[in-house]
Amino acid sequence: MAVVILNWNGRRWLEQFLPTVLAHADGATVVVADNASTDDSVELVERAFPRVQLIQNIANLGFCEGYNQALEVLHTTAAFRYYVLLNSDVEVTANWLPPLRALLEQQPSVAAVQPKIRQYSADVVERAQFEYAGAGGGYLDRLGYPFCRGRLFDTLETDRGQYDDSRPVAWATGACLLVRATAWHAMDGLDTAYFAHMEEIDLCWRLWNAGHEVWYHGGSTVFHVGGGTLAKSNPHKTYLNFRNGLALVYKNSTAAELPGVLVQRLLLDWVAALRLLTQGQVADCRAVLRAHWYVARHVRGWQQRRRQFPPRLRIDERLGVYRGSLVWAYFAKGKRAFPALSRKLFNKA
């Protein structure tokens, strides 16, 4: 097993969190894949962490291509059964790896699994909260909007043990993702057209369509700083989220469901753009419009990707899917926590 940390100018995170990763690696090979950092990240790893295998990419390739190239290097040089994609700003804990690995070893149908993700903070109250990127396992509503147990939009729950179980989910977070090597390479890794944001959701959706399962395991916990690379309030992040959100449903929805889903997503995106404009966030509003324009201009490319990994499962066939509208439940009905959503509208195993 290889624990692979993708790094770009993240010296502070490596210095802070890499010692804990090494201490709790449980026999795994720890790898830092550097995306042509301009700080002294590489020098730090070479000097202070000689046990770490270093892979140096020739440029900042983004999250998707950075990981694809790094894992291809590992694939050609070693026979790892499992890869762990681990953000550089994640603090792991003792015994975080064995439960995740055991799940894949005991259930061959499972291709990927994530642990519980909580906030990294010096504040005790904040540290008990779930973290935005993954929380207690990733879900999708019928229109492809992602959310998590423990996190609806930006509203976070406190971990009180309510998600200590293990179960199938629609998607697992790329902040800490254990994936079977054979499944990773069969899917050609992450889709580089995403560059960053929602690429792991796309991978997990393709895994489900290919007959694999994706799980969450509440018996393993890590702490994620979040926003370590790109702040939440950022027009570029807004652009990526809206662009990739549309691409996600276009690429992975079944042919019968795509027209209705796409029209509703476009309308809701326009509502979101108007809301951003009224809040004075002009740059973010423009980012939504640019996202739509990009998808429209590159529709043939997304069509090719649909053909490469054909959508197979309908909305009512995919586990981890809420058949209602998360936007309506959250903004119109005031449902701010996962347990408030109607259980009847979730697909069950």
mmCIF file of C-alpha atoms in Angstrom:
data_model
loop_
_atom_site.group_PDB
_atom_site.id
_atom_site.type_symbol
_atom_site.label_atom_id
_atom_site.label_comp_id
_atom_site.label_asym_id
_atom_site.label_seq_id
_atom_site.Cartn_x
_atom_site.Cartn_y
_atom_site.Cartn_z
ATOM 1 C CA MET A 1 0.000 0.000 0.000
ATOM 2 C CA ALA A 2 1.213 3.498 -0.847
ATOM 3 C CA VAL A 3 0.094 6.661 0.955
ATOM 4 C CA VAL A 4 0.500 9.397 -1.660
ATOM 5 C CA ILE A 5 0.508 13.072 -0.706
ATOM 6 C CA LEU A 6 0.239 15.542 -3.572
ATOM 7 C CA ASN A 7 2.090 18.741 -2.747
ATOM 8 C CA TRP A 8 2.295 22.191 -4.256
ATOM 9 C CA ASN A 9 4.039 24.861 -2.187
ATOM 10 C CA GLY A 10 2.812 23.133 0.950
ATOM 11 C CA ARG A 11 5.988 23.145 3.003
ATOM 12 C CA ARG A 12 4.165 24.199 6.167
ATOM 13 C CA TRP A 13 1.715 21.311 5.887
ATOM 14 C CA LEU A 14 4.426 18.747 5.191
ATOM 15 C CA GLU A 15 6.476 19.929 8.119
ATOM 16 C CA GLN A 16 3.430 19.859 10.393
ATOM 17 C CA PHE A 17 1.646 16.669 9.349
ATOM 18 C CA LEU A 18 4.141 14.370 7.619
ATOM 19 C CA PRO A 19 5.711 13.156 10.897
ATOM 20 C CA THR A 20 2.309 11.867 12.057
ATOM 21 C CA VAL A 21 1.679 10.173 8.708
ATOM 22 C CA LEU A 22 5.018 8.376 9.010
ATOM 23 C CA ALA A 23 4.341 7.435 12.634
ATOM 24 C CA HIS A 24 1.010 5.828 11.730
ATOM 25 C CA ALA A 25 1.797 4.466 8.255
ATOM 26 C CA ASP A 26 1.208 0.866 9.412
ATOM 27 C CA GLY A 27 3.834 -0.484 7.022
ATOM 28 C CA ALA A 28 2.671 1.530 4.008
ATOM 29 C CA THR A 29 5.102 3.329 1.714
ATOM 30 C CA VAL A 30 4.730 7.088 2.135
ATOM 31 C CA VAL A 31 5.131 9.081 -1.081
ATOM 32 C CA VAL A 32 5.200 12.839 -1.689
ATOM 33 C CA ALA A 33 4.351 13.763 -5.276
ATOM 34 C CA ASP A 34 5.470 17.335 -5.812
ATOM 35 C CA ASN A 35 3.732 19.494 -8.419
ATOM 36 C CA ALA A 36 6.799 21.639 -9.244
ATOM 37 C CA SER A 37 6.691 23.637 -6.011
ATOM 38 C CA THR A 38 8.516 26.941 -5.930
ATOM 39 C CA ASP A 39 9.029 26.889 -2.176
ATOM 40 C CA ASP A 40 11.497 24.560 -0.444
ATOM 41 C CA SER A 41 9.091 21.623 -0.084
ATOM 42 C CA VAL A 42 11.358 19.232 -1.990
ATOM 43 C CA GLU A 43 14.419 20.233 -0.007
ATOM 44 C CA LEU A 44 12.507 19.720 3.234
ATOM 45 C CA VAL A 45 11.409 16.205 2.276
ATOM 46 C CA GLU A 46 14.897 15.211 1.113
ATOM 47 C CA ARG A 47 16.552 16.589 4.238
ATOM 48 C CA ALA A 48 14.083 15.884 7.039
ATOM 49 C CA PHE A 49 12.141 12.837 5.789
ATOM 50 C CA PRO A 50 14.540 10.408 4.081
ATOM 51 C CA ARG A 51 12.023 7.546 4.497
ATOM 52 C CA VAL A 52 9.608 9.288 2.146
ATOM 53 C CA GLN A 53 9.669 8.408 -1.545
ATOM 54 C CA LEU A 54 9.715 11.576 -3.631
ATOM 55 C CA ILE A 55 8.161 11.953 -7.079
ATOM 56 C CA GLN A 56 8.717 15.283 -8.849
ATOM 57 C CA ASN A 57 6.275 16.361 -11.543
ATOM 58 C CA ILE A 58 7.639 18.743 -14.149
ATOM 59 C CA ALA A 59 4.877 21.340 -13.669
ATOM 60 C CA ASN A 60 1.889 22.207 -11.490
ATOM 61 C CA LEU A 61 -0.412 19.652 -13.067
ATOM 62 C CA GLY A 62 -3.358 20.228 -10.753
ATOM 63 C CA PHE A 63 -4.938 17.667 -8.474
ATOM 64 C CA CYS A 64 -6.098 15.252 -11.180
ATOM 65 C CA GLU A 65 -3.108 14.989 -13.486
ATOM 66 C CA GLY A 66 -0.723 15.326 -10.542
ATOM 67 C CA TYR A 67 -2.142 12.208 -8.951
ATOM 68 C CA ASN A 68 -2.544 10.382 -12.261
ATOM 69 C CA GLN A 69 1.121 10.792 -13.117
ATOM 70 C CA ALA A 70 2.328 9.955 -9.620
ATOM 71 C CA LEU A 71 0.265 6.766 -9.410
ATOM 72 C CA GLU A 72 1.335 5.754 -12.900
ATOM 73 C CA VAL A 73 4.964 6.016 -11.756
ATOM 74 C CA LEU A 74 4.156 3.801 -8.775
ATOM 75 C CA HIS A 75 2.259 1.378 -11.014
ATOM 76 C CA THR A 76 5.268 0.879 -13.255
ATOM 77 C CA THR A 77 7.823 0.590 -10.450
ATOM 78 C CA ALA A 78 6.005 -1.349 -7.701
ATOM 79 C CA ALA A 79 3.042 -3.700 -7.319
ATOM 80 C CA PHE A 80 0.909 -1.825 -4.801
ATOM 81 C CA ARG A 81 -2.571 -3.282 -4.195
ATOM 82 C CA TYR A 82 -3.943 -0.070 -2.682
ATOM 83 C CA TYR A 83 -3.320 3.649 -2.962
ATOM 84 C CA VAL A 84 -4.242 6.276 -0.390
ATOM 85 C CA LEU A 85 -4.780 9.755 -1.781
ATOM 86 C CA LEU A 86 -4.054 12.017 1.186
ATOM 87 C CA ASN A 87 -4.139 15.811 1.274
ATOM 88 C CA SER A 88 -1.043 17.448 2.693
ATOM 89 C CA ASP A 89 -3.171 19.342 5.253
ATOM 90 C CA VAL A 90 -4.579 16.208 6.902
ATOM 91 C CA GLU A 91 -3.655 15.015 10.380
ATOM 92 C CA VAL A 92 -4.017 11.249 10.617
ATOM 93 C CA THR A 93 -4.573 9.369 13.871
ATOM 94 C CA ALA A 94 -3.363 6.097 15.363
ATOM 95 C CA ASN A 95 -4.938 3.072 13.696
ATOM 96 C CA TRP A 96 -6.515 5.081 10.886
ATOM 97 C CA LEU A 97 -5.363 2.740 8.093
ATOM 98 C CA PRO A 98 -6.154 -0.827 9.289
ATOM 99 C CA PRO A 99 -9.985 -0.464 9.292
ATOM 100 C CA LEU A 100 -9.979 0.986 5.768
ATOM 101 C CA ARG A 101 -7.669 -1.692 4.404
ATOM 102 C CA ALA A 102 -9.603 -4.463 6.172
ATOM 103 C CA LEU A 103 -12.834 -3.346 4.518
ATOM 104 C CA LEU A 104 -11.347 -3.687 1.024
ATOM 105 C CA GLU A 105 -9.735 -7.006 1.878
ATOM 106 C CA GLN A 106 -12.970 -8.436 3.277
ATOM 107 C CA GLN A 107 -15.274 -7.095 0.555
ATOM 108 C CA PRO A 108 -13.871 -7.468 -2.983
ATOM 109 C CA SER A 109 -16.796 -5.499 -4.427
ATOM 110 C CA VAL A 110 -15.626 -2.330 -2.632
ATOM 111 C CA ALA A 111 -13.194 -0.277 -4.726
ATOM 112 C CA ALA A 112 -12.805 2.824 -2.546
ATOM 113 C CA VAL A 113 -13.393 3.932 1.029
ATOM 114 C CA GLN A 114 -12.954 7.084 3.100
ATOM 115 C CA PRO A 115 -12.635 7.597 6.860
ATOM 116 C CA LYS A 116 -14.543 10.052 9.021
ATOM 117 C CA ILE A 117 -13.313 13.590 8.292
ATOM 118 C CA ARG A 118 -13.343 16.123 11.114
ATOM 119 C CA GLN A 119 -12.047 19.671 11.304
ATOM 120 C CA TYR A 120 -8.448 20.236 12.256
ATOM 121 C CA SER A 121 -8.410 22.989 14.849
ATOM 122 C CA ALA A 122 -6.838 23.954 18.156
ATOM 123 C CA ASP A 123 -10.334 24.806 19.358
ATOM 124 C CA VAL A 124 -11.987 21.816 21.056
ATOM 125 C CA VAL A 125 -15.476 22.715 19.829
ATOM 126 C CA GLU A 126 -14.394 23.141 16.210
ATOM 127 C CA ARG A 127 -12.293 19.973 16.321
ATOM 128 C CA ALA A 128 -15.435 18.010 17.212
ATOM 129 C CA GLN A 129 -17.196 19.243 14.068
ATOM 130 C CA PHE A 130 -17.266 17.423 10.768
ATOM 131 C CA GLU A 131 -15.193 18.932 7.990
ATOM 132 C CA TYR A 132 -16.629 20.228 4.721
ATOM 133 C CA ALA A 133 -14.722 17.888 2.387
ATOM 134 C CA GLY A 134 -16.128 14.449 3.122
ATOM 135 C CA ALA A 135 -17.488 14.555 6.679
ATOM 136 C CA GLY A 136 -19.396 11.296 7.309
ATOM 137 C CA GLY A 137 -19.533 10.126 3.702
ATOM 138 C CA GLY A 138 -20.585 11.726 0.428
ATOM 139 C CA TYR A 139 -24.118 11.777 -1.018
ATOM 140 C CA LEU A 140 -25.825 13.229 -4.094
ATOM 141 C CA ASP A 141 -29.348 14.490 -4.560
ATOM 142 C CA ARG A 142 -31.387 13.708 -7.675
ATOM 143 C CA LEU A 143 -29.870 16.694 -9.507
ATOM 144 C CA GLY A 144 -26.305 15.709 -8.666
ATOM 145 C CA TYR A 145 -25.705 18.250 -5.892
ATOM 146 C CA PRO A 146 -23.103 16.807 -3.496
ATOM 147 C CA PHE A 147 -23.504 16.839 0.283
ATOM 148 C CA CYS A 148 -22.385 14.723 3.227
ATOM 149 C CA ARG A 149 -23.625 13.150 6.382
ATOM 150 C CA GLY A 150 -22.553 15.810 8.823
ATOM 151 C CA ARG A 151 -22.530 18.644 6.256
ATOM 152 C CA LEU A 152 -25.305 20.215 4.189
ATOM 153 C CA PHE A 153 -23.892 23.046 2.086
ATOM 154 C CA ASP A 154 -21.836 25.054 4.633
ATOM 155 C CA THR A 155 -23.717 23.882 7.740
ATOM 156 C CA LEU A 156 -21.636 21.458 9.808
ATOM 157 C CA GLU A 157 -22.728 19.005 12.493
ATOM 158 C CA THR A 158 -20.823 18.082 15.635
ATOM 159 C CA ASP A 159 -19.582 14.512 15.786
ATOM 160 C CA ARG A 160 -21.474 12.741 18.589
ATOM 161 C CA GLY A 161 -20.904 9.250 17.252
ATOM 162 C CA GLN A 162 -23.966 9.400 14.990
ATOM 163 C CA TYR A 163 -21.885 8.362 11.963
ATOM 164 C CA ASP A 164 -19.602 5.718 13.473
ATOM 165 C CA ASP A 165 -20.999 3.060 11.149
ATOM 166 C CA SER A 166 -19.729 1.700 7.836
ATOM 167 C CA ARG A 167 -21.921 1.937 4.758
ATOM 168 C CA PRO A 168 -22.024 2.457 0.985
ATOM 169 C CA VAL A 169 -22.014 6.105 -0.118
ATOM 170 C CA ALA A 170 -22.335 7.872 -3.448
ATOM 171 C CA TRP A 171 -18.823 9.286 -3.227
ATOM 172 C CA ALA A 172 -15.776 9.357 -1.003
ATOM 173 C CA THR A 173 -13.601 12.401 -0.479
ATOM 174 C CA GLY A 174 -10.306 12.896 -2.280
ATOM 175 C CA ALA A 175 -8.898 14.468 0.886
ATOM 176 C CA CYS A 176 -8.364 10.952 2.232
ATOM 177 C CA LEU A 177 -9.289 8.146 -0.139
ATOM 178 C CA LEU A 178 -8.162 4.522 -0.067
ATOM 179 C CA VAL A 179 -8.697 3.024 -3.521
ATOM 180 C CA ARG A 180 -8.005 -0.400 -4.986
ATOM 181 C CA ALA A 181 -5.173 -0.088 -7.524
ATOM 182 C CA THR A 182 -6.856 -2.321 -10.121
ATOM 183 C CA ALA A 183 -10.028 -0.220 -10.010
ATOM 184 C CA TRP A 184 -8.070 3.041 -10.194
ATOM 185 C CA HIS A 185 -6.220 2.011 -13.349
ATOM 186 C CA ALA A 186 -9.342 0.482 -14.928
ATOM 187 C CA MET A 187 -11.003 3.897 -14.587
ATOM 188 C CA ASP A 188 -7.884 5.673 -15.928
ATOM 189 C CA GLY A 189 -7.640 7.502 -12.615
ATOM 190 C CA LEU A 190 -9.074 10.984 -12.248
ATOM 191 C CA ASP A 191 -10.526 12.866 -15.217
ATOM 192 C CA THR A 192 -8.004 15.631 -15.916
ATOM 193 C CA ALA A 193 -10.671 17.853 -17.487
ATOM 194 C CA TYR A 194 -11.806 18.700 -13.951
ATOM 195 C CA PHE A 195 -8.329 19.961 -12.932
ATOM 196 C CA ALA A 196 -9.596 20.254 -9.328
ATOM 197 C CA HIS A 197 -12.912 20.023 -7.398
ATOM 198 C CA MET A 198 -15.487 17.212 -7.762
ATOM 199 C CA GLU A 199 -13.003 14.971 -9.560
ATOM 200 C CA GLU A 200 -13.324 12.347 -6.816
ATOM 201 C CA ILE A 201 -17.131 12.456 -7.115
ATOM 202 C CA ASP A 202 -16.778 11.757 -10.830
ATOM 203 C CA LEU A 203 -14.402 8.863 -10.123
ATOM 204 C CA CYS A 204 -16.770 7.345 -7.574
ATOM 205 C CA TRP A 205 -19.781 7.744 -9.877
ATOM 206 C CA ARG A 206 -17.855 5.932 -12.624
ATOM 207 C CA LEU A 207 -16.876 3.200 -10.163
ATOM 208 C CA TRP A 208 -20.537 2.632 -9.287
ATOM 209 C CA ASN A 209 -21.475 2.543 -12.984
ATOM 210 C CA ALA A 210 -18.724 -0.036 -13.568
ATOM 211 C CA GLY A 211 -20.126 -2.357 -10.898
ATOM 212 C CA HIS A 212 -17.882 -1.402 -7.972
ATOM 213 C CA GLU A 213 -18.931 -0.058 -4.586
ATOM 214 C CA VAL A 214 -17.758 3.019 -2.665
ATOM 215 C CA TRP A 215 -17.922 3.071 1.138
ATOM 216 C CA TYR A 216 -17.473 5.193 4.242
ATOM 217 C CA HIS A 217 -15.892 3.730 7.389
ATOM 218 C CA GLY A 218 -16.633 5.538 10.662
ATOM 219 C CA GLY A 219 -14.092 3.429 12.549
ATOM 220 C CA SER A 220 -11.259 5.538 11.136
ATOM 221 C CA THR A 221 -10.849 9.264 11.769
ATOM 222 C CA VAL A 222 -8.602 11.981 10.321
ATOM 223 C CA PHE A 223 -8.593 15.749 10.754
ATOM 224 C CA HIS A 224 -8.544 18.082 7.739
ATOM 225 C CA VAL A 225 -7.535 21.741 7.760
ATOM 226 C CA GLY A 226 -9.536 22.450 4.587
ATOM 227 C CA GLY A 227 -8.904 25.373 2.276
ATOM 228 C CA GLY A 228 -5.188 24.746 2.670
ATOM 229 C CA THR A 229 -4.640 25.345 -1.038
ATOM 230 C CA LEU A 230 -7.555 27.552 -2.118
ATOM 231 C CA ALA A 231 -9.802 29.651 0.106
ATOM 232 C CA LYS A 232 -13.568 29.099 0.111
ATOM 233 C CA SER A 233 -14.367 32.669 -0.984
ATOM 234 C CA ASN A 234 -12.622 32.617 -4.339
ATOM 235 C CA PRO A 235 -14.096 33.306 -7.814
ATOM 236 C CA HIS A 236 -11.835 30.688 -9.365
ATOM 237 C CA LYS A 237 -13.153 28.081 -6.954
ATOM 238 C CA THR A 238 -16.710 29.229 -7.747
ATOM 239 C CA TYR A 239 -15.946 28.764 -11.431
ATOM 240 C CA LEU A 240 -14.531 25.267 -10.912
ATOM 241 C CA ASN A 241 -17.421 24.176 -8.694
ATOM 242 C CA PHE A 242 -20.142 25.300 -11.112
ATOM 243 C CA ARG A 243 -18.279 24.131 -14.215
ATOM 244 C CA ASN A 244 -17.434 20.759 -12.759
ATOM 245 C CA GLY A 245 -20.895 20.358 -11.234
ATOM 246 C CA LEU A 246 -22.479 20.648 -14.669
ATOM 247 C CA ALA A 247 -19.865 18.392 -16.211
ATOM 248 C CA LEU A 248 -20.476 15.824 -13.496
ATOM 249 C CA VAL A 249 -24.168 15.374 -14.282
ATOM 250 C CA TYR A 250 -23.679 15.668 -18.046
ATOM 251 C CA LYS A 251 -21.024 12.990 -18.076
ATOM 252 C CA ASN A 252 -22.592 10.483 -15.670
ATOM 253 C CA SER A 253 -26.400 10.792 -15.866
ATOM 254 C CA THR A 254 -28.284 8.207 -17.924
ATOM 255 C CA ALA A 255 -29.526 9.289 -21.354
ATOM 256 C CA ALA A 256 -33.165 9.202 -20.253
ATOM 257 C CA GLU A 257 -32.586 11.354 -17.176
ATOM 258 C CA LEU A 258 -29.990 13.796 -18.497
ATOM 259 C CA PRO A 259 -32.262 16.378 -20.233
ATOM 260 C CA GLY A 260 -34.466 16.941 -17.190
ATOM 261 C CA VAL A 261 -31.565 17.014 -14.745
ATOM 262 C CA LEU A 262 -29.514 19.370 -16.909
ATOM 263 C CA VAL A 263 -32.330 21.896 -17.424
ATOM 264 C CA GLN A 264 -33.059 22.060 -13.709
ATOM 265 C CA ARG A 265 -29.369 22.432 -12.862
ATOM 266 C CA LEU A 266 -28.966 25.286 -15.335
ATOM 267 C CA LEU A 267 -31.982 27.115 -13.910
ATOM 268 C CA LEU A 268 -30.759 26.718 -10.327
ATOM 269 C CA ASP A 269 -27.296 27.900 -11.341
ATOM 270 C CA TRP A 270 -28.836 31.076 -12.756
ATOM 271 C CA VAL A 271 -30.702 31.596 -9.486
ATOM 272 C CA ALA A 272 -27.405 31.153 -7.624
ATOM 273 C CA ALA A 273 -25.697 33.653 -9.936
ATOM 274 C CA LEU A 274 -28.451 36.210 -9.310
ATOM 275 C CA ARG A 275 -28.138 35.663 -5.557
ATOM 276 C CA LEU A 276 -24.382 36.241 -5.725
ATOM 277 C CA LEU A 277 -24.983 39.440 -7.701
ATOM 278 C CA THR A 278 -27.470 40.793 -5.161
ATOM 279 C CA GLN A 279 -24.927 40.060 -2.425
ATOM 280 C CA GLY A 280 -22.333 42.168 -4.216
ATOM 281 C CA GLN A 281 -20.207 39.173 -5.267
ATOM 282 C CA VAL A 282 -19.908 40.287 -8.882
ATOM 283 C CA ALA A 283 -16.766 38.270 -9.646
ATOM 284 C CA ASP A 284 -18.413 35.076 -8.370
ATOM 285 C CA CYS A 285 -21.525 35.801 -10.446
ATOM 286 C CA ARG A 286 -19.378 36.152 -13.538
ATOM 287 C CA ALA A 287 -17.624 32.909 -12.610
ATOM 288 C CA VAL A 288 -20.937 31.030 -12.832
ATOM 289 C CA LEU A 289 -21.584 32.439 -16.297
ATOM 290 C CA ARG A 290 -18.068 31.574 -17.427
ATOM 291 C CA ALA A 291 -18.578 28.044 -16.150
ATOM 292 C CA HIS A 292 -21.704 27.621 -18.299
ATOM 293 C CA TRP A 293 -19.961 29.031 -21.337
ATOM 294 C CA TYR A 294 -17.023 26.646 -20.889
ATOM 295 C CA VAL A 295 -19.249 23.555 -20.661
ATOM 296 C CA ALA A 296 -21.243 24.656 -23.735
ATOM 297 C CA ARG A 297 -18.084 25.162 -25.793
ATOM 298 C CA HIS A 298 -16.601 21.811 -24.740
ATOM 299 C CA VAL A 299 -19.716 19.671 -24.949
ATOM 300 C CA ARG A 300 -18.156 17.327 -27.510
ATOM 301 C CA GLY A 301 -15.357 16.515 -25.104
ATOM 302 C CA TRP A 302 -17.839 15.598 -22.392
ATOM 303 C CA GLN A 303 -19.751 13.472 -24.901
ATOM 304 C CA GLN A 304 -16.568 11.506 -25.591
ATOM 305 C CA ARG A 305 -16.091 10.965 -21.882
ATOM 306 C CA ARG A 306 -19.672 9.675 -21.591
ATOM 307 C CA ARG A 307 -18.925 7.120 -24.304
ATOM 308 C CA GLN A 308 -15.684 6.047 -22.635
ATOM 309 C CA PHE A 309 -17.448 5.230 -19.348
ATOM 310 C CA PRO A 310 -21.144 4.877 -20.260
ATOM 311 C CA PRO A 311 -23.664 5.791 -17.542
ATOM 312 C CA ARG A 312 -25.526 2.677 -16.447
ATOM 313 C CA LEU A 313 -27.375 3.289 -13.180
ATOM 314 C CA ARG A 314 -30.514 5.413 -12.875
ATOM 315 C CA ILE A 315 -31.084 7.809 -9.984
ATOM 316 C CA ASP A 316 -33.201 5.267 -8.131
ATOM 317 C CA GLU A 317 -30.550 2.553 -8.579
ATOM 318 C CA ARG A 318 -27.545 4.361 -7.144
ATOM 319 C CA LEU A 319 -26.782 3.989 -3.431
ATOM 320 C CA GLY A 320 -26.069 7.164 -1.491
ATOM 321 C CA VAL A 321 -28.600 9.149 -3.534
ATOM 322 C CA TYR A 322 -31.319 11.379 -2.076
ATOM 323 C CA ARG A 323 -34.194 11.373 -4.549
ATOM 324 C CA GLY A 324 -35.387 14.782 -3.399
ATOM 325 C CA SER A 325 -33.928 18.229 -4.001
ATOM 326 C CA LEU A 326 -31.285 19.267 -1.496
ATOM 327 C CA VAL A 327 -31.623 22.907 -2.586
ATOM 328 C CA TRP A 328 -35.349 22.868 -1.834
ATOM 329 C CA ALA A 329 -34.925 21.024 1.460
ATOM 330 C CA TYR A 330 -32.166 23.346 2.685
ATOM 331 C CA PHE A 331 -33.221 26.786 1.475
ATOM 332 C CA ALA A 332 -37.019 26.452 1.277
ATOM 333 C CA LYS A 333 -37.760 24.031 4.118
ATOM 334 C CA GLY A 334 -34.901 24.976 6.451
ATOM 335 C CA LYS A 335 -33.469 21.470 6.853
ATOM 336 C CA ARG A 336 -29.962 22.136 8.077
ATOM 337 C CA ALA A 337 -28.782 18.661 9.160
ATOM 338 C CA PHE A 338 -28.632 15.285 7.471
ATOM 339 C CA PRO A 339 -31.063 13.581 9.904
ATOM 340 C CA ALA A 340 -33.717 16.175 8.976
ATOM 341 C CA LEU A 341 -33.870 14.886 5.409
ATOM 342 C CA SER A 342 -36.630 12.382 4.728
ATOM 343 C CA ARG A 343 -35.321 8.814 5.062
ATOM 344 C CA LYS A 344 -37.958 7.651 2.600
ATOM 345 C CA LEU A 345 -36.203 9.557 -0.180
ATOM 346 C CA PHE A 346 -32.847 7.776 0.188
ATOM 347 C CA ASN A 347 -32.006 4.751 -1.920
ATOM 348 C CA LYS A 348 -31.365 1.752 0.301
ATOM 349 C CA ALA A 349 -29.049 -1.215 -0.151
#
